[in-house]
Amino acid sequence: FNQSSAPHARTPLGRRLRQEANELSRRQQQIVLATMTNHPTLFDRYEESLDRFQFDADLDKLRAGLQKINSFEEVLDVAIVKTHLIEDGMQAQLDLVLTEQVYSLARQARTDAEEQDARHLLDHMLLIRTQDEITNELSRRNRAGSNEPSAEEENRLFAMRDDLDQVHFRIGEDGEE
């Protein structure tokens, strides 16, 4: 593949590809948040990974709201979680996330999905995002001509690889059940 023939972000094709990539990223964010909203018992398991997951600003507000609710002592069901989010002014974010479009792509995000199916979905989504982050980080380093990563870059890469290993381990554990 000749890099000079690759679409550039300023060309119509390049802009369209960037827009489609952004839409895919947003849909992934919506799927993760719908799953976490509809399966609040999974939040403890994924909270640390979600802190490193990049969300658009409006959807990050919902992620933060879910984290706040998770800090409550009592175990909450879906209806109570949604009530708390609405009371905290997040109806618009819920309307963006809890849609038939999201559910048609990820039935495991629905409230009636089995917890194990929701867990597999989250593992898969986090695996995709972690792989993308590692690939992007390595590409940035290559474009910058940097052969040796800084200590901060190296720590970030190790954290992403650790997340990837944890997801692979969890998926392997679930396969043995």
Coordinates of N, CA and C in Angstrom, one line a residue:
F1 N 0.8 -1.2 0.0 CA 0.0 0.0 0.0 C 0.9 1.2 0.0
N2 N 0.7 2.1 -1.0 CA 1.5 3.3 -1.1 C 0.9 4.4 -0.2
Q3 N 1.7 4.9 0.8 CA 1.2 5.9 1.7 C 0.8 7.2 0.9
S4 N 1.5 7.5 -0.2 CA 1.1 8.7 -0.9 C -0.2 8.7 -1.5
S5 N -0.7 7.4 -1.7 CA -2.1 7.3 -2.3 C -3.2 7.2 -1.3
A6 N -2.8 7.1 0.0 CA -3.8 7.0 1.1 C -4.6 8.3 1.2
P7 N -5.9 8.2 1.5 CA -6.7 9.4 1.6 C -6.2 10.3 2.7
H8 N -6.1 11.6 2.5 CA -5.7 12.6 3.5 C -6.9 13.2 4.1
A9 N -6.8 13.6 5.3 CA -8.0 14.1 6.1 C -8.6 15.4 5.4
R10 N -7.8 16.0 4.5 CA -8.4 17.2 3.8 C -9.1 16.9 2.5
T11 N -9.0 15.7 2.1 CA -9.7 15.3 0.9 C -11.1 14.8 1.2
P12 N -12.0 14.8 0.3 CA -13.4 14.4 0.6 C -13.4 13.0 1.1
L13 N -12.7 12.0 0.5 CA -12.7 10.7 1.0 C -12.0 10.6 2.4
G14 N -11.0 11.3 2.6 CA -10.3 11.3 3.9 C -11.3 11.8 5.0
R15 N -12.0 12.9 4.7 CA -13.0 13.5 5.7 C -14.1 12.5 5.9
R16 N -14.6 11.8 4.9 CA -15.6 10.8 5.1 C -15.1 9.6 5.9
L17 N -13.9 9.2 5.7 CA -13.4 8.1 6.5 C -13.2 8.5 7.9
R18 N -12.7 9.7 8.2 CA -12.6 10.2 9.5 C -13.9 10.3 10.2
Q19 N -15.0 10.8 9.5 CA -16.3 10.9 10.1 C -16.9 9.5 10.4
E20 N -16.7 8.5 9.5 CA -17.1 7.2 9.8 C -16.4 6.6 11.0
A21 N -15.1 6.8 11.1 CA -14.4 6.3 12.3 C -14.9 7.0 13.6
N22 N -15.2 8.3 13.5 CA -15.7 8.9 14.7 C -17.1 8.4 15.1
E23 N -17.9 8.1 14.0 CA -19.2 7.5 14.3 C -19.1 6.1 14.9
L24 N -18.2 5.3 14.4 CA -18.0 4.0 15.0 C -17.5 4.1 16.5
S25 N -16.6 5.0 16.7 CA -16.1 5.2 18.1 C -17.3 5.6 19.0
R26 N -18.1 6.5 18.5 CA -19.2 7.0 19.4 C -20.2 5.8 19.6
R27 N -20.5 5.0 18.6 CA -21.4 3.9 18.8 C -20.8 2.9 19.8
Q28 N -19.5 2.7 19.8 CA -18.9 1.8 20.8 C -19.1 2.4 22.2
Q29 N -18.9 3.7 22.3 CA -19.1 4.3 23.6 C -20.5 4.2 24.1
Q30 N -21.5 4.3 23.2 CA -22.9 4.2 23.5 C -23.2 2.7 24.0
I31 N -22.6 1.8 23.3 CA -22.8 0.4 23.6 C -22.3 0.1 25.0
V32 N -21.1 0.5 25.3 CA -20.5 0.3 26.6 C -21.4 1.0 27.7
L33 N -21.8 2.2 27.5 CA -22.6 2.9 28.5 C -24.0 2.3 28.7
A34 N -24.6 1.9 27.6 CA -25.9 1.2 27.7 C -25.8 -0.1 28.5
T35 N -24.7 -0.8 28.2 CA -24.5 -2.1 29.0 C -24.3 -1.8 30.5
M36 N -23.5 -0.8 30.8 CA -23.2 -0.5 32.2 C -24.5 0.1 32.9
T37 N -25.3 0.8 32.2 CA -26.5 1.3 32.7 C -27.5 0.2 33.0
N38 N -27.6 -0.7 32.1 CA -28.6 -1.8 32.2 C -28.1 -3.0 33.0
H39 N -26.8 -3.0 33.3 CA -26.2 -4.1 34.1 C -25.3 -3.5 35.2
P40 N -25.9 -2.7 36.1 CA -25.0 -2.0 37.1 C -24.2 -2.9 38.0
T41 N -24.5 -4.2 38.1 CA -23.7 -5.1 38.9 C -22.4 -5.3 38.3
L42 N -22.2 -5.0 37.1 CA -20.9 -5.2 36.4 C -19.9 -4.0 36.6
F43 N -20.4 -2.9 37.2 CA -19.6 -1.7 37.2 C -18.3 -1.9 38.0
D44 N -18.3 -2.6 39.1 CA -17.1 -2.8 39.9 C -16.1 -3.5 39.1
R45 N -16.5 -4.5 38.3 CA -15.5 -5.3 37.5 C -14.8 -4.4 36.5
Y46 N -15.5 -3.4 35.9 CA -15.0 -2.7 34.8 C -14.6 -1.2 35.1
E47 N -14.8 -0.8 36.3 CA -14.6 0.6 36.6 C -13.2 1.1 36.2
E48 N -12.2 0.4 36.6 CA -10.8 0.8 36.3 C -10.6 0.9 34.8
S49 N -11.0 -0.1 34.1 CA -10.8 -0.1 32.6 C -11.6 1.1 31.9
L50 N -12.8 1.4 32.5 CA -13.6 2.5 31.9 C -12.9 3.9 32.1
D51 N -12.1 4.0 33.2 CA -11.4 5.2 33.5 C -10.5 5.6 32.3
R52 N -9.9 4.5 31.7 CA -9.0 4.8 30.6 C -9.7 4.8 29.2
F53 N -10.9 4.4 29.1 CA -11.7 4.4 27.9 C -12.1 5.8 27.6
Q54 N -11.8 6.3 26.4 CA -12.1 7.6 25.9 C -13.5 7.8 25.5
F55 N -14.2 8.7 26.2 CA -15.6 9.0 25.9 C -15.7 10.5 25.4
D56 N -16.7 10.7 24.4 CA -17.0 12.1 24.0 C -17.5 12.8 25.3
A57 N -17.3 14.1 25.3 CA -17.7 14.9 26.5 C -19.1 14.7 27.0
D58 N -20.1 14.6 26.1 CA -21.4 14.4 26.6 C -21.7 13.0 27.1
L59 N -21.0 12.1 26.6 CA -21.2 10.7 27.1 C -20.3 10.5 28.3
D60 N -19.2 11.2 28.4 CA -18.4 11.1 29.6 C -19.1 11.5 30.9
K61 N -20.0 12.5 30.7 CA -20.9 12.9 31.8 C -21.7 11.7 32.3
L62 N -22.2 10.9 31.5 CA -23.0 9.7 31.9 C -22.1 8.7 32.6
R63 N -20.9 8.5 32.0 CA -19.9 7.6 32.7 C -19.6 8.1 34.1
A64 N -19.4 9.4 34.3 CA -19.1 9.9 35.6 C -20.3 9.7 36.5
G65 N -21.5 9.9 36.0 CA -22.7 9.7 36.8 C -22.9 8.3 37.2
L66 N -22.5 7.3 36.3 CA -22.5 5.9 36.7 C -21.5 5.6 37.8
Q67 N -20.3 6.2 37.7 CA -19.3 6.0 38.7 C -19.8 6.6 40.1
K68 N -20.5 7.7 40.1 CA -21.0 8.3 41.3 C -22.1 7.4 41.9
I69 N -22.9 6.9 41.1 CA -24.0 5.9 41.6 C -23.3 4.7 42.2
N70 N -22.3 4.2 41.5 CA -21.6 3.0 42.0 C -21.0 3.1 43.3
S71 N -20.7 4.4 43.7 CA -20.1 4.6 45.0 C -21.1 4.5 46.2
F72 N -22.4 4.4 45.8 CA -23.4 4.2 46.9 C -23.2 2.8 47.5
E73 N -23.5 2.7 48.8 CA -23.3 1.4 49.5 C -24.2 0.3 49.0
E74 N -25.5 0.7 48.7 CA -26.4 -0.4 48.4 C -26.3 -0.8 46.9
V75 N -26.6 -2.1 46.7 CA -26.6 -2.6 45.3 C -27.9 -2.1 44.6
L76 N -27.7 -1.5 43.5 CA -28.8 -0.9 42.8 C -29.3 -1.7 41.6
D77 N -30.6 -1.6 41.4 CA -31.1 -2.2 40.2 C -31.2 -1.2 39.1
V78 N -31.6 -1.6 37.9 CA -31.6 -0.8 36.7 C -32.5 0.4 36.9
A79 N -33.7 0.2 37.4 CA -34.7 1.3 37.5 C -34.1 2.4 38.5
I80 N -33.5 2.0 39.6 CA -33.0 3.0 40.5 C -31.8 3.7 39.9
V81 N -31.0 3.0 39.1 CA -29.8 3.7 38.5 C -30.4 4.7 37.5
K82 N -31.3 4.4 36.7 CA -31.9 5.3 35.7 C -32.5 6.5 36.4
T83 N -33.2 6.3 37.5 CA -33.9 7.3 38.3 C -32.8 8.3 38.8
H84 N -31.7 7.8 39.4 CA -30.6 8.6 39.9 C -30.0 9.5 38.8
L85 N -29.8 8.9 37.6 CA -29.2 9.6 36.5 C -30.1 10.7 36.0
I86 N -31.4 10.4 35.9 CA -32.4 11.4 35.5 C -32.4 12.5 36.5
E87 N -32.5 12.2 37.8 CA -32.5 13.3 38.8 C -31.2 14.1 38.8
D88 N -30.1 13.5 38.3 CA -28.8 14.3 38.2 C -28.8 15.0 36.8
G89 N -29.9 15.1 36.1 CA -29.9 15.8 34.8 C -29.3 15.2 33.6
M90 N -29.4 13.8 33.6 CA -28.8 13.1 32.5 C -29.8 12.4 31.6
Q91 N -31.0 12.9 31.5 CA -32.0 12.3 30.6 C -31.5 12.3 29.2
A92 N -30.9 13.5 28.7 CA -30.5 13.6 27.4 C -29.4 12.5 27.0
Q93 N -28.5 12.3 28.0 CA -27.5 11.3 27.7 C -28.1 9.9 27.7
L94 N -29.0 9.6 28.6 CA -29.7 8.3 28.5 C -30.4 8.1 27.2
D95 N -31.0 9.2 26.7 CA -31.7 9.1 25.4 C -30.8 8.8 24.3
L96 N -29.5 9.3 24.4 CA -28.5 9.0 23.3 C -28.0 7.5 23.4
V97 N -28.1 7.0 24.6 CA -27.4 5.7 24.8 C -28.4 4.5 24.7
L98 N -29.6 4.7 25.4 CA -30.5 3.6 25.5 C -31.5 3.6 24.3
T99 N -31.0 3.3 23.1 CA -31.8 3.4 21.9 C -31.9 2.0 21.2
E100 N -32.9 1.9 20.4 CA -33.0 0.7 19.6 C -31.9 0.5 18.6
Q101 N -31.3 1.6 18.1 CA -30.1 1.4 17.3 C -29.0 0.8 18.0
V102 N -28.7 1.2 19.2 CA -27.7 0.6 20.1 C -28.0 -0.9 20.3
Y103 N -29.3 -1.1 20.7 CA -29.7 -2.5 21.1 C -29.7 -3.4 19.9
S104 N -29.9 -2.9 18.7 CA -29.9 -3.7 17.5 C -28.5 -4.2 17.2
L105 N -27.5 -3.4 17.5 CA -26.1 -3.8 17.3 C -25.6 -4.6 18.4
A106 N -26.1 -4.5 19.6 CA -25.6 -5.2 20.8 C -26.8 -5.6 21.7
R107 N -27.4 -6.7 21.4 CA -28.5 -7.2 22.2 C -28.1 -7.4 23.6
Q108 N -26.8 -7.7 23.8 CA -26.3 -8.0 25.2 C -26.4 -6.8 26.1
A109 N -26.6 -5.6 25.5 CA -26.7 -4.4 26.3 C -28.1 -4.2 26.9
R110 N -29.1 -4.9 26.4 CA -30.4 -4.8 26.8 C -30.6 -5.2 28.3
T111 N -31.6 -4.7 28.9 CA -31.9 -5.0 30.3 C -32.2 -6.5 30.5
D112 N -32.8 -7.1 29.5 CA -33.1 -8.5 29.7 C -32.0 -9.5 29.3
A113 N -30.9 -9.0 28.9 CA -29.8 -9.9 28.6 C -29.2 -10.5 29.8
E114 N -28.6 -11.7 29.6 CA -27.9 -12.4 30.7 C -26.7 -11.6 31.1
E115 N -26.3 -11.6 32.4 CA -25.2 -10.9 32.9 C -23.9 -11.4 32.2
Q116 N -23.8 -12.7 32.0 CA -22.6 -13.3 31.4 C -22.5 -12.8 29.9
D117 N -23.6 -12.6 29.2 CA -23.6 -12.1 27.8 C -23.1 -10.6 27.9
A118 N -23.6 -9.9 28.8 CA -23.2 -8.5 28.9 C -21.7 -8.4 29.3
R119 N -21.2 -9.2 30.1 CA -19.8 -9.3 30.4 C -19.0 -9.6 29.2
H120 N -19.4 -10.6 28.4 CA -18.7 -10.9 27.2 C -18.6 -9.7 26.2
L121 N -19.8 -9.0 26.1 CA -19.8 -7.8 25.3 C -18.8 -6.7 25.8
L122 N -18.8 -6.4 27.1 CA -17.9 -5.4 27.6 C -16.5 -5.9 27.4
D123 N -16.2 -7.1 27.6 CA -14.8 -7.6 27.4 C -14.4 -7.4 25.9
H124 N -15.3 -7.7 25.0 CA -15.0 -7.5 23.6 C -14.8 -6.0 23.2
M125 N -15.7 -5.2 23.7 CA -15.6 -3.7 23.4 C -14.3 -3.2 24.0
L126 N -13.9 -3.5 25.2 CA -12.7 -3.0 25.8 C -11.5 -3.6 25.1
L127 N -11.6 -4.8 24.6 CA -10.5 -5.4 23.9 C -10.2 -4.6 22.6
I128 N -11.3 -4.3 21.9 CA -11.2 -3.5 20.6 C -10.6 -2.2 20.9
R129 N -11.1 -1.5 21.9 CA -10.6 -0.2 22.2 C -9.1 -0.2 22.7
T130 N -8.7 -1.2 23.5 CA -7.4 -1.3 23.9 C -6.4 -1.6 22.8
Q131 N -6.8 -2.5 21.9 CA -6.0 -2.7 20.7 C -5.8 -1.5 19.9
D132 N -6.9 -0.7 19.7 CA -6.9 0.5 18.9 C -5.9 1.5 19.6
E133 N -6.0 1.6 20.9 CA -5.1 2.6 21.6 C -3.7 2.2 21.5
I134 N -3.4 0.9 21.6 CA -2.0 0.5 21.4 C -1.5 0.8 20.0
T135 N -2.3 0.4 19.0 CA -1.9 0.7 17.6 C -1.7 2.2 17.4
N136 N -2.6 3.0 17.9 CA -2.5 4.5 17.7 C -1.3 5.0 18.4
E137 N -1.0 4.5 19.6 CA 0.2 5.0 20.3 C 1.5 4.6 19.6
L138 N 1.5 3.4 19.1 CA 2.7 3.0 18.3 C 2.8 3.8 17.0
S139 N 1.7 4.1 16.3 CA 1.7 4.9 15.1 C 2.2 6.3 15.4
R140 N 1.8 6.9 16.5 CA 2.2 8.2 16.9 C 3.7 8.2 17.1
R141 N 4.2 7.2 17.8 CA 5.7 7.1 18.0 C 6.4 7.0 16.7
N142 N 5.9 6.2 15.8 CA 6.6 6.0 14.5 C 6.6 7.2 13.7
R143 N 5.4 8.0 13.7 CA 5.4 9.2 12.9 C 6.3 10.3 13.5
A144 N 6.5 10.2 14.8 CA 7.4 11.2 15.4 C 8.8 10.8 15.3
G145 N 9.1 9.6 14.7 CA 10.4 9.2 14.6 C 11.1 8.8 15.9
S146 N 10.3 8.5 16.9 CA 10.8 8.2 18.2 C 11.0 6.7 18.3
N147 N 12.3 6.3 18.5 CA 12.6 4.9 18.7 C 12.4 4.5 20.1
E148 N 12.7 5.4 21.0 CA 12.7 5.1 22.4 C 11.5 5.9 23.1
P149 N 10.5 5.2 23.7 CA 9.4 5.9 24.3 C 9.9 6.6 25.6
S150 N 9.3 7.7 25.9 CA 9.6 8.3 27.2 C 9.0 7.4 28.3
A151 N 9.4 7.7 29.5 CA 8.9 6.9 30.7 C 7.4 7.0 30.7
E152 N 6.8 8.1 30.5 CA 5.3 8.3 30.5 C 4.7 7.4 29.4
E153 N 5.2 7.5 28.2 CA 4.7 6.7 27.1 C 4.8 5.2 27.4
E154 N 6.0 4.8 27.9 CA 6.2 3.4 28.2 C 5.2 2.9 29.3
N155 N 4.9 3.8 30.3 CA 4.0 3.4 31.4 C 2.6 3.3 30.8
R156 N 2.2 4.2 29.9 CA 0.9 4.1 29.3 C 0.7 2.9 28.4
L157 N 1.8 2.6 27.6 CA 1.7 1.4 26.8 C 1.6 0.1 27.7
F158 N 2.4 0.1 28.8 CA 2.3 -1.1 29.7 C 0.9 -1.2 30.3
A159 N 0.3 -0.1 30.7 CA -1.0 -0.1 31.2 C -2.0 -0.6 30.2
M160 N -1.9 -0.2 29.0 CA -2.8 -0.7 27.9 C -2.6 -2.1 27.7
R161 N -1.4 -2.6 27.6 CA -1.1 -4.0 27.4 C -1.6 -4.8 28.5
D162 N -1.5 -4.3 29.8 CA -2.0 -5.0 30.9 C -3.5 -5.2 30.8
D163 N -4.2 -4.1 30.4 CA -5.6 -4.2 30.2 C -6.0 -5.3 29.2
L164 N -5.2 -5.3 28.1 CA -5.5 -6.3 27.1 C -5.3 -7.7 27.6
D165 N -4.2 -7.9 28.4 CA -4.0 -9.2 29.0 C -5.1 -9.6 30.0
Q166 N -5.6 -8.6 30.7 CA -6.7 -8.9 31.7 C -7.9 -9.3 30.9
V167 N -8.2 -8.6 29.8 CA -9.4 -8.9 29.1 C -9.3 -10.3 28.5
H168 N -8.1 -10.7 27.9 CA -7.9 -12.0 27.4 C -8.0 -13.0 28.5
F169 N -7.5 -12.8 29.7 CA -7.6 -13.7 30.8 C -9.1 -13.9 31.2
R170 N -9.9 -12.8 31.3 CA -11.3 -12.9 31.6 C -12.0 -13.7 30.6
I171 N -11.8 -13.5 29.3 CA -12.4 -14.2 28.3 C -12.1 -15.7 28.4
G172 N -10.8 -16.0 28.7 CA -10.4 -17.4 28.8 C -11.1 -18.0 30.0
E173 N -11.3 -17.3 31.1 CA -11.9 -17.8 32.3 C -13.4 -18.1 32.0
D174 N -14.1 -17.2 31.3 CA -15.5 -17.4 30.9 C -15.6 -18.6 30.0
G175 N -14.7 -18.9 29.2 CA -14.8 -20.0 28.3 C -14.7 -21.3 29.0
E176 N -14.1 -21.3 30.2 CA -14.0 -22.6 30.9 C -15.2 -22.9 31.8
E177 N -16.1 -21.9 31.9 CA -17.3 -22.1 32.8 C -18.2 -23.1 32.2

